[in-house]
Coordinates of C-alpha atoms and ligand atoms in Angstrom, one line a residue:
M1 CA 15.7 51.5 134.8
T2 CA 15.7 54.4 137.0
V3 CA 17.3 55.2 140.3
Y4 CA 15.0 57.8 141.8
L5 CA 16.7 60.2 144.7
V6 CA 13.6 60.8 146.9
G7 CA 13.4 63.8 149.7
A8 CA 11.6 62.0 152.5
G9 CA 10.6 65.3 154.2
P10 CA 12.3 66.4 157.7
G11 CA 10.8 64.0 160.1
D12 CA 6.7 63.7 160.3
P13 CA 6.2 60.6 157.2
E14 CA 3.2 62.5 155.9
L15 CA 5.7 65.3 154.7
I16 CA 7.1 63.3 152.0
T17 CA 5.5 64.4 148.5
L18 CA 2.7 62.5 146.5
K19 CA 5.1 61.9 143.6
G20 CA 8.0 60.5 146.5
V21 CA 5.2 58.2 147.7
N22 CA 4.2 57.2 144.3
V23 CA 7.5 56.2 143.0
L24 CA 8.3 54.3 146.8
K25 CA 5.0 52.3 146.0
K26 CA 6.7 50.9 142.6
A27 CA 10.2 50.4 144.0
D28 CA 11.9 47.2 143.7
V29 CA 14.5 48.5 146.1
I30 CA 14.9 51.3 148.7
I31 CA 18.2 52.4 149.7
Y32 CA 17.7 54.5 153.1
D33 CA 19.5 56.4 155.8
N34 CA 18.8 57.3 159.2
L35 CA 17.2 60.6 158.8
A36 CA 14.2 59.3 156.6
N37 CA 11.7 58.2 159.1
E38 CA 11.3 54.5 158.5
E39 CA 7.4 54.7 158.8
I40 CA 7.8 55.9 154.9
L41 CA 9.2 52.3 154.3
K42 CA 5.7 51.1 155.0
H43 CA 4.5 52.5 151.7
N44 CA 6.1 49.6 150.1
I45 CA 6.6 46.4 152.4
N46 CA 7.9 44.0 149.2
A47 CA 10.7 46.1 148.1
K48 CA 14.2 45.0 149.4
K49 CA 15.5 47.4 151.9
I50 CA 19.3 48.6 152.3
Y51 CA 20.5 50.4 155.1
V52 CA 23.1 52.8 154.7
G53 CA 23.0 55.4 157.5
K54 CA 24.9 55.7 160.5
K55 CA 25.6 53.5 163.3
A56 CA 26.8 54.5 166.8
G57 CA 27.7 58.0 165.1
K58 CA 29.9 56.4 162.5
H59 CA 29.0 56.4 158.9
Y60 CA 27.7 52.6 158.4
K61 CA 28.7 52.8 154.7
T62 CA 31.3 55.3 153.1
Q63 CA 29.7 57.6 150.3
D64 CA 31.7 55.8 147.9
E65 CA 30.3 52.5 148.9
I66 CA 26.7 53.9 148.5
N67 CA 27.3 55.2 145.1
E68 CA 28.6 51.6 144.2
I69 CA 25.3 50.2 145.8
L70 CA 23.2 52.9 143.7
I71 CA 25.2 51.7 140.4
K72 CA 24.7 48.2 141.0
E73 CA 20.7 47.9 142.3
G74 CA 20.4 50.5 139.1
K75 CA 22.0 47.9 136.6
I76 CA 19.7 45.2 138.1
N77 CA 16.3 46.8 139.1
E78 CA 13.8 48.6 137.3
N79 CA 13.1 50.9 139.9
V80 CA 15.4 51.9 142.8
V81 CA 14.8 54.3 145.3
R82 CA 17.3 56.4 146.9
L83 CA 15.1 57.9 150.1
K84 CA 17.2 60.9 151.9
G85 CA 16.1 62.9 154.7
G86 CA 14.7 66.6 154.0
D87 CA 15.6 67.6 150.6
P88 CA 18.4 65.4 148.7
F89 CA 20.6 68.2 147.6
V90 CA 20.5 70.0 150.8
F91 CA 23.4 68.8 152.7
G92 CA 22.6 65.5 151.6
R93 CA 25.3 64.6 148.9
G94 CA 22.5 64.0 146.6
G95 CA 24.6 65.8 143.6
E96 CA 27.9 63.2 144.3
E97 CA 25.2 60.4 144.1
I98 CA 24.0 61.7 140.6
L99 CA 27.5 62.7 139.7
A100 CA 28.4 58.4 140.0
L101 CA 25.1 57.6 138.3
I102 CA 25.9 59.7 135.2
E103 CA 29.3 58.2 135.3
D104 CA 28.1 54.9 134.9
S105 CA 25.1 55.8 132.2
I106 CA 22.5 55.0 134.7
S107 CA 19.3 56.9 134.3
F108 CA 18.0 58.9 137.2
E109 CA 15.1 61.3 138.7
I110 CA 15.3 63.5 141.4
I111 CA 12.3 64.3 143.6
P112 CA 12.4 67.3 145.9
G113 CA 11.8 66.9 149.4
I114 CA 10.6 69.6 152.1
S115 CA 14.1 70.4 153.6
S116 CA 14.4 70.8 157.7
A117 CA 16.0 74.0 157.1
I118 CA 12.4 75.6 156.1
G119 CA 10.2 72.7 156.5
I120 CA 10.7 72.7 160.4
P121 CA 10.8 76.3 161.1
T122 CA 7.3 76.6 159.0
S123 CA 5.8 73.7 160.7
L124 CA 5.8 75.8 163.8
G125 CA 4.9 78.9 162.8
L126 CA 8.3 80.4 162.6
P127 CA 8.8 82.5 159.4
V128 CA 12.4 82.1 157.8
S129 CA 11.3 85.8 156.1
H130 CA 9.0 88.5 157.5
R131 CA 8.3 91.8 155.9
A132 CA 10.2 94.9 157.4
V133 CA 12.0 92.0 159.8
A134 CA 14.1 89.4 157.3
T135 CA 14.3 89.9 153.6
S136 CA 16.5 87.2 153.6
F137 CA 17.7 84.1 154.7
T138 CA 20.7 81.6 154.5
V139 CA 21.6 77.9 155.5
I140 CA 24.9 77.2 156.7
T141 CA 26.5 73.8 157.9
G142 CA 27.8 73.9 161.1
H143 CA 29.8 71.1 160.9
E144 CA 32.9 72.5 159.5
D145 CA 35.8 72.2 161.8
P146 CA 36.2 75.2 163.5
K147 CA 40.2 74.8 163.8
K148 CA 40.4 74.0 159.9
K149 CA 43.1 76.1 158.3
D150 CA 41.2 77.3 155.0
K151 CA 37.5 77.6 156.2
Q152 CA 34.3 78.1 153.6
V153 CA 32.3 79.2 156.6
K154 CA 33.2 82.6 157.6
W155 CA 30.1 83.2 159.4
D156 CA 30.0 86.5 157.8
Y157 CA 26.5 86.2 156.2
T158 CA 24.6 89.2 155.5
A159 CA 21.3 87.4 155.3
D160 CA 18.7 88.6 157.9
T161 CA 18.2 85.0 159.0
L162 CA 20.7 82.3 159.6
I163 CA 19.6 79.0 159.6
V164 CA 22.4 76.2 161.0
L165 CA 22.1 72.6 160.0
M166 CA 24.4 70.0 161.8
G167 CA 25.6 72.8 164.2
V168 CA 24.9 71.1 167.7
G169 CA 28.6 69.5 168.6
N170 CA 30.0 73.2 167.5
I171 CA 27.7 75.3 168.7
R172 CA 29.8 77.4 171.1
E173 CA 32.5 77.7 168.6
N174 CA 29.7 78.7 166.1
T175 CA 27.7 81.2 168.1
K176 CA 31.1 83.0 169.0
E177 CA 32.1 83.6 165.4
I178 CA 28.5 84.7 164.8
M179 CA 28.6 87.3 167.3
K180 CA 31.6 88.5 165.7
Y181 CA 29.0 90.1 163.1
R182 CA 25.8 90.2 165.2
R183 CA 24.5 91.3 168.7
E184 CA 25.0 89.2 171.6
D185 CA 21.2 89.3 172.2
T186 CA 20.2 88.4 168.7
P187 CA 17.4 85.8 169.7
V188 CA 18.0 82.0 168.7
C189 CA 15.5 79.3 168.5
V190 CA 16.8 75.7 168.3
I191 CA 14.4 73.0 167.4
E192 CA 15.3 69.0 168.1
N193 CA 13.8 66.1 166.5
G194 CA 11.2 68.8 164.2
T195 CA 8.0 67.9 163.4
L196 CA 8.5 64.6 165.1
S197 CA 6.5 63.3 168.5
N198 CA 9.6 64.2 170.7
E199 CA 10.2 67.7 169.1
K200 CA 11.7 70.1 171.5
I201 CA 11.8 73.8 171.1
I202 CA 14.8 75.7 173.0
F203 CA 15.1 79.7 172.9
G204 CA 18.1 81.6 173.6
T205 CA 20.5 84.3 172.5
L206 CA 23.6 83.9 170.3
S207 CA 25.6 84.5 174.0
N208 CA 23.7 82.0 176.2
I209 CA 22.3 79.0 173.6
G210 CA 25.4 77.4 173.6
D211 CA 24.8 76.4 177.5
K212 CA 21.5 74.8 177.1
K213 CA 21.3 71.2 176.7
I214 CA 20.3 70.4 173.0
N215 CA 20.1 67.1 171.4
T216 CA 20.5 66.0 167.9
P217 CA 19.1 65.9 165.1
A218 CA 18.5 69.8 165.5
I219 CA 18.3 72.8 163.6
L220 CA 19.2 76.7 164.9
V221 CA 17.3 79.7 163.4
V222 CA 19.1 83.2 164.3
G223 CA 17.6 86.4 163.9
D224 CA 14.5 88.4 164.7
V225 CA 12.1 86.6 163.0
V226 CA 12.5 84.6 166.3
D227 CA 10.6 87.3 168.1
I228 CA 7.9 87.1 165.5
Y229 CA 7.6 83.2 166.2
K230 CA 7.4 84.1 169.9
M231 CA 4.2 86.2 169.2
I232 CA 2.8 83.4 166.8
K233 CA 3.0 80.4 169.2
D234 CA 1.2 81.9 171.9
Y235 CA -1.8 81.8 169.8
Ligands
SAM1 C1 23.0 65.8 156.7 S1 21.9 67.1 157.3 C2 20.6 66.5 155.9 C3 19.4 67.6 155.6 C4 18.7 67.6 154.9 N1 19.0 67.0 153.6 C5 17.4 68.4 154.7 O1 17.1 68.8 153.7 O2 16.8 68.5 155.8 C6 21.2 66.8 158.6 C7 20.8 67.8 159.6 O3 19.7 68.3 159.1 C8 19.1 68.8 160.3 N2 18.0 67.9 160.7 C9 17.0 66.8 159.8 N3 16.1 66.4 160.4 C10 15.7 67.1 161.1 C11 14.7 66.8 162.4 N4 13.6 66.3 162.4 N5 15.1 67.8 163.4 C12 15.8 68.9 163.3 N6 16.8 68.9 162.5 C13 16.7 68.4 161.5 C14 20.4 68.8 161.5 O4 20.7 70.0 161.7 C15 20.9 67.5 161.1 O5 22.3 67.5 161.6

């Protein structure tokens, strides 16, 4: 009896790994959320499906409830798949789910996925690192409440490229913070619905990207690599 934590990739259903597809095919139960492309569920039409994502922007199940479902299903089924968008450990609470399984002595296996943070820029031809332009990158949550007292995200990162996930709601506050450490005209590229048919790309700078209309889900890529992408995309 094993619970497989599987990364579904960033959106395009073909961007899940072969190993991920193989465990999906043998699953008795698939527990999934709204970032996992539902096309992927077609790999196994017979498995019981349990949706634990969000409804109308609200979490449909709390993390504790999800952990309980994983434990319950893990105890009664041979193969349980917990399918998560992107990579399970990149802002995916995968670690919390594994710790809950360990506490109940449930066997598990983790199958990585292509994270939106890197997979989406790469799919476009936007290199997150580029010799002589960017030798480092940082992936940050943009979701931390800007008014929180003991903020963990301080925006003074020294990496050349910043990749911000969950950053649409606080984009104005976050870019204002980043501008304390970077030029106002630092190029920014926002990718909405990356790797999907409704993908949209929006260019701007740190000073004006907050004025653009951006829908979720989206990632922000901040740094001079955006200019490299502008050269690549025209070919
Ligand atoms: C809770 S995090 C989960 C990230 C996921 N574990 C990963 O590795 O990609 C959700 C955020 O990922 C980003 N994201 C995921 N899928 C995306 C997509 N297809 N297009 C743009 N952004 C996406 C967005 O920033 C979204 O707010």
